CSV table of C-alpha atoms in Angstrom, one decimal:
chain,number,residue,atom,x,y,z
A,1421,MET,CA,-155.5,6.1,105.1
A,1422,GLY,CA,-153.2,7.4,102.3
A,1423,LEU,CA,-154.2,7.8,98.6
A,1424,PHE,CA,-151.8,5.1,97.4
A,1425,GLY,CA,-151.6,1.5,98.7
A,1426,THR,CA,-149.2,-1.3,98.0
A,1427,ASP,CA,-149.9,-1.2,94.3
A,1428,GLY,CA,-151.3,2.2,93.2
A,1429,VAL,CA,-154.8,3.3,94.1
A,1430,ARG,CA,-157.5,0.7,94.7
A,1431,GLY,CA,-161.0,0.5,96.1
A,1432,LYS,CA,-164.6,0.0,95.3
A,1433,ALA,CA,-165.5,1.6,91.9
A,1434,GLY,CA,-168.0,4.4,92.4
A,1435,GLU,CA,-167.0,4.8,96.1
A,1436,LYS,CA,-163.3,5.2,96.6
A,1437,VAL,CA,-162.4,5.0,92.9
A,1438,THR,CA,-164.8,7.4,91.4
A,1439,ALA,CA,-164.8,9.3,88.1
A,1440,THR,CA,-164.1,12.5,89.9
A,1441,ALA,CA,-161.2,11.0,91.9
A,1442,ALA,CA,-159.8,9.4,88.7
A,1443,MET,CA,-159.8,12.6,86.7
A,1444,ARG,CA,-158.2,14.6,89.6
A,1445,LEU,CA,-155.6,11.9,90.0
A,1446,ALA,CA,-154.8,11.9,86.3
A,1447,MET,CA,-154.5,15.7,86.4
A,1448,ALA,CA,-152.1,15.4,89.4
A,1449,THR,CA,-150.1,12.8,87.5
A,1450,GLY,CA,-149.9,14.9,84.4
A,1451,ILE,CA,-148.8,17.9,86.4
A,1452,TYR,CA,-146.0,15.9,88.1
A,1453,PHE,CA,-144.6,14.5,84.9
A,1454,LYS,CA,-144.8,17.6,82.7
A,1455,PRO,CA,-141.6,19.3,83.9
A,1456,GLN,CA,-139.6,16.2,82.9
A,1457,ALA,CA,-141.7,15.4,79.8
A,1458,LYS,CA,-139.9,14.2,76.6
A,1459,THR,CA,-142.9,13.3,74.5
A,1460,LYS,CA,-145.9,14.6,76.4
A,1461,LYS,CA,-147.6,11.2,75.8
A,1462,ILE,CA,-149.1,8.9,78.5
A,1463,LEU,CA,-150.2,5.4,77.8
A,1464,VAL,CA,-153.5,4.1,79.3
A,1465,GLY,CA,-154.7,0.5,79.4
A,1466,LYS,CA,-157.2,-1.4,81.5
A,1467,ASP,CA,-158.4,-4.9,82.4
A,1468,THR,CA,-161.9,-6.2,81.6
A,1469,ARG,CA,-164.0,-4.7,84.4
A,1470,ARG,CA,-167.1,-2.8,83.4
A,1471,SER,CA,-166.1,0.2,85.5
A,1472,GLY,CA,-163.0,0.5,83.4
A,1473,TYR,CA,-164.9,2.5,80.8
A,1474,MET,CA,-165.9,5.1,83.4
A,1475,ILE,CA,-162.4,5.4,84.9
A,1476,GLU,CA,-160.6,5.4,81.5
A,1477,ASN,CA,-162.7,8.3,80.2
A,1478,ALA,CA,-162.1,10.2,83.4
A,1479,ILE,CA,-158.4,9.7,83.2
A,1480,VAL,CA,-158.3,10.8,79.5
A,1481,ALA,CA,-160.2,13.9,80.4
A,1482,GLY,CA,-157.8,14.7,83.3
A,1483,LEU,CA,-154.7,14.2,81.3
A,1484,THR,CA,-155.8,16.1,78.2
A,1485,ALA,CA,-157.0,18.9,80.4
A,1486,VAL,CA,-153.4,19.5,81.7
A,1487,GLY,CA,-151.9,19.3,78.2
A,1488,TYR,CA,-151.0,15.6,77.9
A,1489,SER,CA,-151.8,13.5,74.8
A,1490,VAL,CA,-153.1,10.0,75.6
A,1491,ILE,CA,-152.6,6.7,73.8
A,1492,GLN,CA,-155.4,4.3,74.7
A,1493,ILE,CA,-154.8,0.6,74.0
A,1494,GLY,CA,-157.8,-1.0,75.7
A,1495,PRO,CA,-157.8,-4.3,77.7
A,1496,MET,CA,-154.2,-5.5,78.1
A,1497,PRO,CA,-152.1,-7.2,80.8
A,1498,THR,CA,-150.5,-4.9,83.4
A,1499,PRO,CA,-146.9,-5.9,82.3
A,1500,ALA,CA,-147.9,-5.1,78.7
A,1501,ILE,CA,-148.6,-1.5,79.8
A,1502,ALA,CA,-145.2,-1.4,81.4
A,1503,PHE,CA,-143.4,-2.7,78.3
A,1504,ILE,CA,-145.4,-0.6,75.8
A,1505,THR,CA,-144.9,2.6,77.8
A,1506,GLU,CA,-141.2,2.3,77.3
A,1507,ASN,CA,-141.4,0.9,73.8
A,1508,MET,CA,-143.6,3.8,72.6
A,1509,ARG,CA,-141.4,6.4,74.4
A,1510,CYS,CA,-144.2,7.6,76.6
A,1511,ASP,CA,-143.5,9.7,79.7
A,1512,ALA,CA,-145.6,7.4,81.8
A,1513,GLY,CA,-148.1,4.6,81.7
A,1514,ILE,CA,-151.4,4.0,83.6
A,1515,MET,CA,-153.1,0.7,84.1
A,1516,ILE,CA,-156.7,0.6,85.2
A,1517,SER,CA,-157.1,-2.6,87.2
A,1518,ALA,CA,-157.8,-4.0,90.7
A,1519,SER,CA,-155.7,-7.1,89.9
A,1520,HIS,CA,-157.0,-10.1,91.8
A,1521,ASN,CA,-159.9,-8.2,93.5
A,1522,PRO,CA,-163.6,-8.8,92.6
A,1523,PHE,CA,-165.2,-7.0,89.6
A,1524,TYR,CA,-166.8,-4.3,91.7
A,1525,ASP,CA,-163.3,-3.0,92.8
A,1526,ASN,CA,-161.0,-1.1,90.5
A,1527,GLY,CA,-157.7,0.6,90.7
A,1528,ILE,CA,-155.1,2.8,89.0
A,1529,LYS,CA,-151.5,1.7,88.7
A,1530,PHE,CA,-148.7,4.0,87.4
A,1531,PHE,CA,-145.4,3.4,85.5
A,1532,ASP,CA,-142.6,5.7,84.7
A,1533,SER,CA,-141.0,6.1,81.2
A,1534,LYS,CA,-138.9,2.9,81.8
A,1535,GLY,CA,-141.9,0.8,82.7
A,1536,ARG,CA,-141.1,0.7,86.4
A,1537,LYS,CA,-143.8,1.2,89.1
A,1538,LEU,CA,-143.5,4.5,90.8
A,1539,THR,CA,-141.5,4.9,94.0
A,1540,LYS,CA,-143.2,5.8,97.2
A,1541,GLU,CA,-141.5,9.2,97.0
A,1542,VAL,CA,-143.0,9.9,93.6
A,1543,GLU,CA,-146.4,8.7,94.8
A,1544,SER,CA,-146.2,11.0,97.7
A,1545,GLU,CA,-145.5,14.0,95.4
A,1546,ILE,CA,-148.5,13.1,93.2
A,1547,ALA,CA,-150.7,12.8,96.3
A,1548,LYS,CA,-149.6,16.3,97.4
A,1549,ILE,CA,-150.6,17.7,94.0
A,1550,TYR,CA,-153.9,15.7,94.2
A,1551,ASP,CA,-154.7,17.6,97.4
A,1552,ASN,CA,-153.7,21.0,96.0
A,1553,LEU,CA,-156.9,22.0,94.3
A,1554,GLU,CA,-155.6,25.5,93.5
A,1555,LEU,CA,-152.6,24.0,91.6
A,1556,ILE,CA,-154.9,21.6,89.7
A,1557,GLU,CA,-157.2,24.4,88.7
A,1558,ALA,CA,-154.4,26.7,87.6
A,1559,SER,CA,-152.7,23.9,85.6
A,1560,GLN,CA,-155.5,23.4,83.1
A,1561,GLU,CA,-154.6,24.3,79.6
A,1562,VAL,CA,-156.5,26.3,77.0
A,1563,GLU,CA,-156.6,26.6,73.2
A,1564,LYS,CA,-153.9,24.7,71.3
A,1565,ASN,CA,-152.3,23.4,74.5
A,1566,ILE,CA,-155.1,21.1,75.4
A,1567,GLY,CA,-154.1,17.5,74.8
A,1568,ARG,CA,-155.7,14.9,72.5
A,1569,SER,CA,-156.4,11.2,72.7
A,1570,LYS,CA,-156.2,8.4,70.2
A,1571,ARG,CA,-156.9,4.7,70.4
A,1572,ILE,CA,-154.5,2.2,68.7
A,1573,ASP,CA,-155.0,-1.5,68.1
A,1574,VAL,CA,-151.4,-2.6,67.2
A,1575,ALA,CA,-150.0,-2.4,70.7
A,1576,GLU,CA,-151.0,-6.0,71.6
A,1577,GLY,CA,-148.9,-7.3,68.7
A,1578,ARG,CA,-145.8,-5.5,70.1
A,1579,TYR,CA,-146.3,-7.2,73.5
A,1580,ILE,CA,-146.9,-10.7,71.9
A,1581,VAL,CA,-143.7,-10.5,69.8
A,1582,HIS,CA,-141.7,-9.2,72.9
A,1583,ILE,CA,-142.8,-12.1,75.1
A,1584,LYS,CA,-142.3,-14.7,72.4
A,1585,ASN,CA,-138.7,-13.4,72.0
A,1586,SER,CA,-138.0,-14.4,75.6
A,1587,PHE,CA,-138.5,-18.1,74.6
A,1588,PRO,CA,-135.4,-20.0,73.4
A,1589,LYS,CA,-135.2,-19.4,69.6
A,1590,GLU,CA,-134.3,-23.1,68.9
A,1591,ARG,CA,-137.3,-24.5,70.9
A,1592,THR,CA,-141.0,-24.8,70.3
A,1593,LEU,CA,-143.9,-26.0,72.4
A,1594,ASN,CA,-144.9,-28.7,69.9
A,1595,GLY,CA,-146.2,-31.8,71.6
A,1596,LEU,CA,-147.0,-30.0,74.8
A,1597,ARG,CA,-150.6,-29.8,76.0
A,1598,VAL,CA,-151.2,-26.6,78.0
A,1599,VAL,CA,-154.3,-25.5,79.8
A,1600,ILE,CA,-154.5,-21.7,80.4
A,1601,ASP,CA,-157.0,-20.1,82.7
A,1602,CYS,CA,-157.3,-16.4,81.7
A,1603,ALA,CA,-159.5,-15.4,84.7
A,1604,ASN,CA,-161.8,-13.6,82.3
A,1605,GLY,CA,-159.3,-10.9,82.6
A,1606,ALA,CA,-156.7,-8.8,80.7
A,1607,GLY,CA,-154.7,-11.7,79.5
A,1608,TYR,CA,-157.6,-13.4,77.7
A,1609,LYS,CA,-156.2,-12.7,74.2
A,1610,ALA,CA,-152.4,-12.4,74.6
A,1611,GLY,CA,-151.9,-15.5,76.7
A,1612,PRO,CA,-153.5,-18.1,74.5
A,1613,THR,CA,-152.2,-16.4,71.3
A,1614,ILE,CA,-148.5,-16.7,72.5
A,1615,LEU,CA,-148.9,-20.3,73.5
A,1616,ASP,CA,-150.6,-21.2,70.2
A,1617,GLU,CA,-148.0,-19.4,68.0
A,1618,LEU,CA,-145.2,-21.3,69.8
A,1619,GLY,CA,-146.9,-24.6,68.8
A,1620,ALA,CA,-148.6,-25.8,72.0
A,1621,ASP,CA,-151.8,-27.8,72.0
A,1622,VAL,CA,-153.7,-25.1,74.0
A,1623,LYS,CA,-156.9,-25.6,76.0
A,1624,VAL,CA,-158.3,-22.2,77.0
A,1625,ILE,CA,-160.7,-21.7,79.9
A,1626,ASN,CA,-162.3,-18.6,81.4
A,1627,ASN,CA,-161.6,-16.3,78.5
A,1628,SER,CA,-165.0,-14.8,78.0
A,1629,PRO,CA,-165.0,-11.6,80.0
A,1630,SER,CA,-168.4,-10.0,80.6
A,1631,GLY,CA,-167.2,-7.1,82.7
A,1632,TYR,CA,-168.5,-8.8,85.8
A,1633,ASN,CA,-166.8,-12.2,85.9
A,1634,ILE,CA,-163.2,-11.3,86.2
A,1635,ASN,CA,-161.5,-13.5,88.9
A,1636,GLU,CA,-164.9,-15.1,89.7
A,1637,THR,CA,-164.2,-18.7,90.6
A,1638,CYS,CA,-161.4,-18.8,88.1
A,1639,GLY,CA,-157.8,-17.9,87.5
A,1640,ALA,CA,-154.9,-17.6,90.0
A,1641,MET,CA,-157.3,-17.0,92.9
A,1642,HIS,CA,-159.0,-20.3,92.3
A,1643,PRO,CA,-156.4,-22.7,90.9
A,1644,GLU,CA,-158.5,-25.7,91.8
A,1645,VAL,CA,-160.5,-25.0,88.7
A,1646,LEU,CA,-157.4,-25.2,86.6
A,1647,ALA,CA,-156.3,-28.4,88.4
A,1648,ASN,CA,-159.5,-30.1,87.4
A,1649,ALA,CA,-159.1,-28.9,83.8
A,1650,VAL,CA,-155.5,-30.2,83.6
A,1651,ARG,CA,-156.8,-33.6,84.8
A,1652,GLU,CA,-159.7,-33.5,82.4
A,1653,TYR,CA,-157.6,-32.7,79.3
A,1654,ARG,CA,-154.7,-34.9,80.4
A,1655,ALA,CA,-152.5,-31.8,80.0
A,1656,ASP,CA,-148.7,-31.6,80.6
A,1657,ILE,CA,-149.1,-28.3,82.6
A,1658,GLY,CA,-151.6,-25.7,83.5
A,1659,ILE,CA,-151.2,-21.9,83.7
A,1660,ALA,CA,-153.6,-19.6,85.7
A,1661,LEU,CA,-153.4,-15.9,85.4
A,1662,ASP,CA,-155.0,-13.3,87.6
A,1663,GLY,CA,-157.3,-10.5,86.5
A,1664,ASP,CA,-154.5,-8.2,85.1
A,1665,ALA,CA,-152.2,-11.1,84.2
A,1666,ASP,CA,-149.2,-10.0,86.3
A,1667,ARG,CA,-149.5,-13.1,88.5
A,1668,ILE,CA,-149.2,-16.8,87.8
A,1669,VAL,CA,-150.1,-20.1,89.4
A,1670,LEU,CA,-148.9,-23.3,87.8
A,1671,VAL,CA,-150.5,-26.8,88.0
A,1672,ASP,CA,-148.4,-29.9,87.2
A,1673,GLU,CA,-149.5,-32.8,85.0
A,1674,LEU,CA,-151.0,-34.7,88.0
A,1675,GLY,CA,-153.3,-31.8,88.8
A,1676,ASN,CA,-151.3,-30.6,91.8
A,1677,ILE,CA,-151.0,-26.9,92.4
A,1678,ILE,CA,-147.3,-25.9,92.4
A,1679,ASN,CA,-146.3,-23.8,95.4
A,1680,GLY,CA,-144.9,-20.3,94.4
A,1681,ASP,CA,-141.7,-20.7,96.5
A,1682,LYS,CA,-141.0,-24.1,94.9
A,1683,LEU,CA,-141.6,-22.6,91.4
A,1684,MET,CA,-139.2,-19.7,92.0
A,1685,GLY,CA,-136.6,-21.9,93.6
A,1686,SER,CA,-136.6,-24.3,90.7
A,1687,LEU,CA,-136.4,-21.5,88.1
A,1688,ALA,CA,-133.6,-19.7,90.0
A,1689,ALA,CA,-131.6,-23.0,90.0
A,1690,TYR,CA,-132.4,-23.5,86.3
A,1691,LEU,CA,-131.2,-20.0,85.4
A,1692,LYS,CA,-128.0,-20.5,87.4
A,1693,GLN,CA,-127.4,-23.8,85.6
A,1694,LYS,CA,-127.6,-22.0,82.2
A,1695,GLY,CA,-125.4,-19.2,83.4
A,1696,GLU,CA,-128.2,-16.7,83.2
A,1697,LEU,CA,-128.8,-15.8,86.9
A,1698,ALA,CA,-127.1,-12.4,87.3
A,1699,ASN,CA,-124.5,-12.4,90.1
A,1700,ASN,CA,-126.1,-15.6,91.5
A,1701,GLN,CA,-128.6,-13.3,93.4
A,1702,PHE,CA,-132.3,-13.9,94.0
A,1703,VAL,CA,-134.9,-11.6,95.6
A,1704,THR,CA,-138.1,-12.5,97.3
A,1705,THR,CA,-140.3,-11.0,100.0
A,1706,ILE,CA,-140.6,-11.5,103.8
A,1707,MET,CA,-143.6,-13.8,103.0
A,1708,SER,CA,-141.6,-16.6,101.4
A,1709,ASN,CA,-140.8,-19.8,103.3
A,1710,LYS,CA,-137.3,-20.0,104.7
A,1711,ALA,CA,-136.9,-23.4,103.1
A,1712,LEU,CA,-136.5,-21.5,99.8
A,1713,ASP,CA,-133.5,-19.6,101.2
A,1714,ASP,CA,-132.0,-22.8,102.5
A,1715,TYR,CA,-132.5,-24.7,99.2
A,1716,LEU,CA,-131.0,-21.9,97.1
A,1717,ALA,CA,-128.0,-21.6,99.4
A,1718,LYS,CA,-127.2,-25.2,98.6
A,1719,GLN,CA,-127.2,-24.2,94.9
A,1720,GLY,CA,-124.8,-21.3,95.5
A,1721,ILE,CA,-127.5,-18.7,95.2
A,1722,THR,CA,-127.8,-15.7,97.7
A,1723,THR,CA,-131.4,-14.8,98.7
A,1724,HIS,CA,-132.4,-11.2,99.6
A,1725,ARG,CA,-135.8,-10.3,101.1
A,1726,SER,CA,-137.9,-7.2,100.5
A,1727,GLU,CA,-141.1,-5.9,101.8
A,1728,VAL,CA,-144.3,-7.3,100.3
A,1729,GLY,CA,-145.1,-6.1,96.7
A,1730,ASP,CA,-143.5,-6.8,93.4
A,1731,LYS,CA,-142.5,-3.1,93.2
A,1732,ASN,CA,-140.4,-3.6,96.3
A,1733,VAL,CA,-138.9,-6.8,94.8
A,1734,ALA,CA,-138.0,-5.0,91.6
A,1735,THR,CA,-136.4,-2.2,93.5
A,1736,LEU,CA,-134.2,-4.5,95.6
A,1737,MET,CA,-133.3,-6.5,92.5
A,1738,ARG,CA,-131.8,-3.4,90.9
A,1739,GLU,CA,-130.0,-2.6,94.2
A,1740,VAL,CA,-128.3,-6.0,94.4
A,1741,GLY,CA,-127.8,-6.6,90.7
A,1742,ALA,CA,-130.3,-9.5,90.4
A,1743,ASN,CA,-132.3,-10.3,87.2
A,1744,PHE,CA,-134.7,-12.7,88.8
A,1745,GLY,CA,-137.1,-12.4,91.8
A,1746,GLY,CA,-140.7,-12.6,92.9
A,1747,GLU,CA,-143.3,-13.2,95.4
A,1748,GLU,CA,-144.7,-16.6,96.5
A,1749,SER,CA,-148.2,-15.3,95.6
A,1750,GLY,CA,-147.2,-15.4,91.9
A,1751,HIS,CA,-145.6,-12.1,90.9
A,1752,VAL,CA,-142.4,-13.4,89.2
A,1753,ILE,CA,-140.0,-10.9,87.7
A,1754,PHE,CA,-137.5,-11.8,84.9
A,1755,SER,CA,-136.0,-8.3,84.6
A,1756,ASP,CA,-134.1,-9.1,81.4
A,1757,TYR,CA,-137.5,-9.0,79.7
A,1758,SER,CA,-139.9,-7.1,82.0
A,1759,ALA,CA,-139.6,-4.5,84.7
A,1760,THR,CA,-142.6,-5.9,86.6
A,1761,GLY,CA,-144.3,-9.2,87.4
A,1762,ASP,CA,-145.6,-10.9,84.2
A,1763,GLY,CA,-147.8,-14.0,84.4
A,1764,VAL,CA,-147.5,-14.9,80.7
A,1765,LEU,CA,-143.8,-14.4,80.6
A,1766,SER,CA,-143.3,-16.4,83.8
A,1767,GLY,CA,-145.4,-19.2,82.4
A,1768,LEU,CA,-143.4,-19.2,79.2
A,1769,GLN,CA,-140.1,-19.5,81.1
A,1770,ALA,CA,-141.4,-22.4,83.1
A,1771,LEU,CA,-142.5,-24.1,79.9
A,1772,ALA,CA,-139.0,-23.5,78.5
A,1773,TYR,CA,-137.6,-25.4,81.5
A,1774,VAL,CA,-140.0,-28.3,80.9
A,1775,VAL,CA,-139.1,-28.5,77.2
A,1776,GLU,CA,-135.3,-28.2,77.7
A,1777,SER,CA,-135.2,-30.7,80.5
A,1778,GLY,CA,-137.6,-33.3,78.9
A,1779,LYS,CA,-139.0,-33.9,82.5
A,1780,LYS,CA,-142.4,-33.7,84.0
A,1781,ALA,CA,-143.5,-30.5,85.8
A,1782,SER,CA,-144.2,-32.6,89.0
A,1783,GLU,CA,-140.5,-33.5,89.1
A,1784,LEU,CA,-139.0,-30.1,88.1
A,1785,PHE,CA,-141.0,-27.9,90.4
A,1786,ASN,CA,-140.8,-30.0,93.6
A,1787,GLN,CA,-137.2,-29.8,94.5
A,1788,PHE,CA,-137.5,-29.2,98.3
A,1789,GLU,CA,-140.0,-29.5,101.1
A,1790,LEU,CA,-141.4,-26.3,102.8
A,1791,TYR,CA,-141.3,-25.7,106.5
A,1792,PRO,CA,-144.7,-25.8,108.2
A,1793,GLN,CA,-146.5,-22.5,107.8
A,1794,LEU,CA,-149.9,-21.1,108.8
A,1795,LYS,CA,-151.6,-18.1,107.3
A,1796,ASP,CA,-154.8,-16.3,108.2
A,1797,ASP,CA,-156.3,-12.9,108.0
A,1798,ILE,CA,-158.8,-10.6,109.8
A,1799,ILE,CA,-161.1,-8.1,108.2
A,1800,VAL,CA,-160.5,-4.7,109.8
A,1801,SER,CA,-162.3,-1.4,109.7
A,1802,ASN,CA,-159.2,0.7,110.5
A,1803,LYS,CA,-155.5,0.2,110.5
A,1804,PRO,CA,-153.8,1.7,113.5
A,1805,PRO,CA,-150.0,1.4,113.5
A,1806,LEU,CA,-149.1,-2.1,114.7
A,1807,GLU,CA,-146.2,-0.8,116.8
A,1808,GLU,CA,-148.7,1.2,118.8
A,1809,ILE,CA,-151.0,-1.8,119.7
A,1810,GLU,CA,-150.5,-2.5,123.4
A,1811,GLY,CA,-149.3,-6.0,124.2
A,1812,LEU,CA,-148.2,-6.9,120.7
A,1813,LYS,CA,-144.5,-6.6,121.5
A,1814,GLU,CA,-144.9,-9.1,124.3
A,1815,LEU,CA,-146.8,-11.5,122.0
A,1816,LYS,CA,-144.1,-11.3,119.4
A,1817,SER,CA,-141.4,-12.0,121.9
A,1818,LYS,CA,-143.2,-15.0,123.2
A,1819,ILE,CA,-143.6,-16.4,119.7
A,1820,GLU,CA,-140.0,-15.7,118.8
A,1821,ASN,CA,-138.7,-17.4,122.0
A,1822,ASP,CA,-140.3,-20.6,120.7
A,1823,ASN,CA,-138.3,-20.4,117.5
A,1824,ILE,CA,-141.3,-19.5,115.3
A,1825,ARG,CA,-141.0,-16.9,112.6
A,1826,HIS,CA,-143.9,-14.4,112.5
A,1827,LEU,CA,-145.2,-11.7,110.2
A,1828,PHE,CA,-148.2,-9.5,111.0
A,1829,ARG,CA,-149.0,-6.8,108.4
A,1830,TYR,CA,-151.9,-4.9,107.0
A,1831,SER,CA,-152.8,-5.6,103.4
A,1832,GLY,CA,-152.0,-2.8,101.1
A,1833,THR,CA,-155.0,-3.5,98.8
A,1834,GLU,CA,-157.7,-4.7,101.1
A,1835,ASN,CA,-159.1,-3.9,104.6
A,1836,LYS,CA,-157.4,-6.9,106.1
A,1837,LEU,CA,-154.7,-7.8,108.7
A,1838,ARG,CA,-152.6,-10.7,107.4
A,1839,LEU,CA,-150.9,-13.2,109.8
A,1840,LEU,CA,-148.2,-15.6,109.0
A,1841,LEU,CA,-146.4,-18.1,111.4
A,1842,GLU,CA,-143.6,-20.5,110.4
A,1843,GLY,CA,-141.8,-23.2,112.3
A,1844,ASN,CA,-141.2,-26.9,112.7
A,1845,ASP,CA,-143.9,-27.7,115.3
A,1846,LYS,CA,-147.4,-27.7,113.8
A,1847,ALA,CA,-149.1,-27.9,117.1
A,1848,LYS,CA,-147.3,-24.8,118.4
A,1849,LEU,CA,-148.1,-23.0,115.2
A,1850,SER,CA,-151.8,-23.8,115.5
A,1851,ALA,CA,-151.9,-22.7,119.1
A,1852,TYR,CA,-150.0,-19.4,118.5
A,1853,MET,CA,-152.2,-18.6,115.4
A,1854,GLN,CA,-155.3,-19.0,117.5
A,1855,GLU,CA,-153.8,-16.8,120.2
A,1856,SER,CA,-152.8,-14.2,117.7
A,1857,LEU,CA,-156.2,-14.1,116.0
A,1858,GLU,CA,-157.9,-13.7,119.4
A,1859,PHE,CA,-155.4,-11.0,120.4
A,1860,PHE,CA,-155.9,-8.9,117.2
A,1861,LYS,CA,-159.7,-9.3,117.1
A,1862,LYS,CA,-159.8,-7.8,120.6
A,1863,ALA,CA,-157.2,-5.2,119.9
A,1864,LEU,CA,-158.7,-4.0,116.7
A,1865,ALA,CA,-162.4,-4.2,117.7
C-alpha cells in the first residue's frame, strides 16, 4: 500500500501515523518545496484529536530541521488551512486530521501555495524523498539555516471574515433559527461564530471537544442527532459538519436529512438562475446518482464526473471551467471562495438560498427524485487490483446487461471495499448486491 491515500496520509495514530513517520514526512515535504520556495514558510493546523499534539510537534521538528519556518495556528477547519496558506503567502500548508474517522485515527493533508491539494504526481515525488533516507539525512540544516516556529492566534479571524464575505452583502440571517452540529471537531469555533455574526438564532450542539469525542455519535457521520435537535428546537434548518469541517450534511425544518445530490442539484440551479454558475458547468464524482445529471440537464447545466475525492473534483472543475462541484458525501466546492470542500461555506450558501427565496428548506432542496441505489462495503485486509480478480469481469457484464450501473472501489482512507449499484428495479438491485457481496467476500478472503 502506498504512503498517500485518497486524501493525504491517514491511519491509526501511533501505528501508521507515528511521530517518527510524521517528522520524516515533514522533512520530505520541506525538501520537495525548498527549490521553489518564495517565503520559506509552511502553515500547520490541526483538528481536535489528542494525537494532534504529538504529530504537530513532530511535523514542526521535521520542517525546521530542513530549514523551513513554521506558522502554527492550532485547531482550524481544513478549508481554513487552504485559505490561510495562500492568504499568508506560505509555500505550503499542512492539516493534521483524519476527517470523519474515529479519534484514534489521524492523518496529514497537504496544500500548495494556492491552497490546492497536492496532485498525485507531487505526492509521488514526496513519497520518493520519504524513502530516500540518505537525502533526508543530508538535507538537515545547521547553524543559522535551521528554521523556527511561531504560533499565531489571529488566523481564525481571517477565515471568519473571508467566509462571511461570501454571503450576500445586502442579506442577514435575522429571523432564521439554525442548529449547527460541530462534531466536536475543528469547526467548533468558526462555524457558530459566523452564523451568530450574520444574525442567526444559533443553537450549537457537540462543540465541546475532549480530544477523544470527535465524530463520536455526532456531526455529518450521524446526522440523525442533528435531525432530532432541529425538531426539538423547531429550527428552520440544521447544519452538520464532520471532524475537520470540510464536509456538510443539511437537515430541513421537518427534521429530514437532505440528500447530498439533491443539495448540489438545487444549489447548481440556484447559481445558474443568478448568473453565477461559470459556463453552466457542474462537476461531481462517479458516486452521484444519475438522476442528478438528468435534473441538471433540464436546467441547461452540463455535468462532468471525476474519480472519488474532492481533490479530483477540484481538478476537473479547473479543467472544464466550472466554479461549483462536489461529492454526494458532503464535500461541496464553491471555487470562487475556496479551493477545496468547505462545510461552513457550503452551509452559508444554502442559507443564502433559503433567505433569498423566502421558501422552506424542505421545498428548496427536494427538486427531483433519486433513482434506486444500494450501497454496502466489506472490510478487507489487503487490496489486490480489482482488474486482477478472477470472475469480476463476468460479474460486471452480467450486471450491466440488466441495465444496472455499478461501482466497485477500494476506500482511499479505510480498509474497505465499497460497492454501489443503481437501477430502476429494487428487487434486482438487492439480488445483485447480495451476489456481489458474496463474490467479493470469497475472492478477498
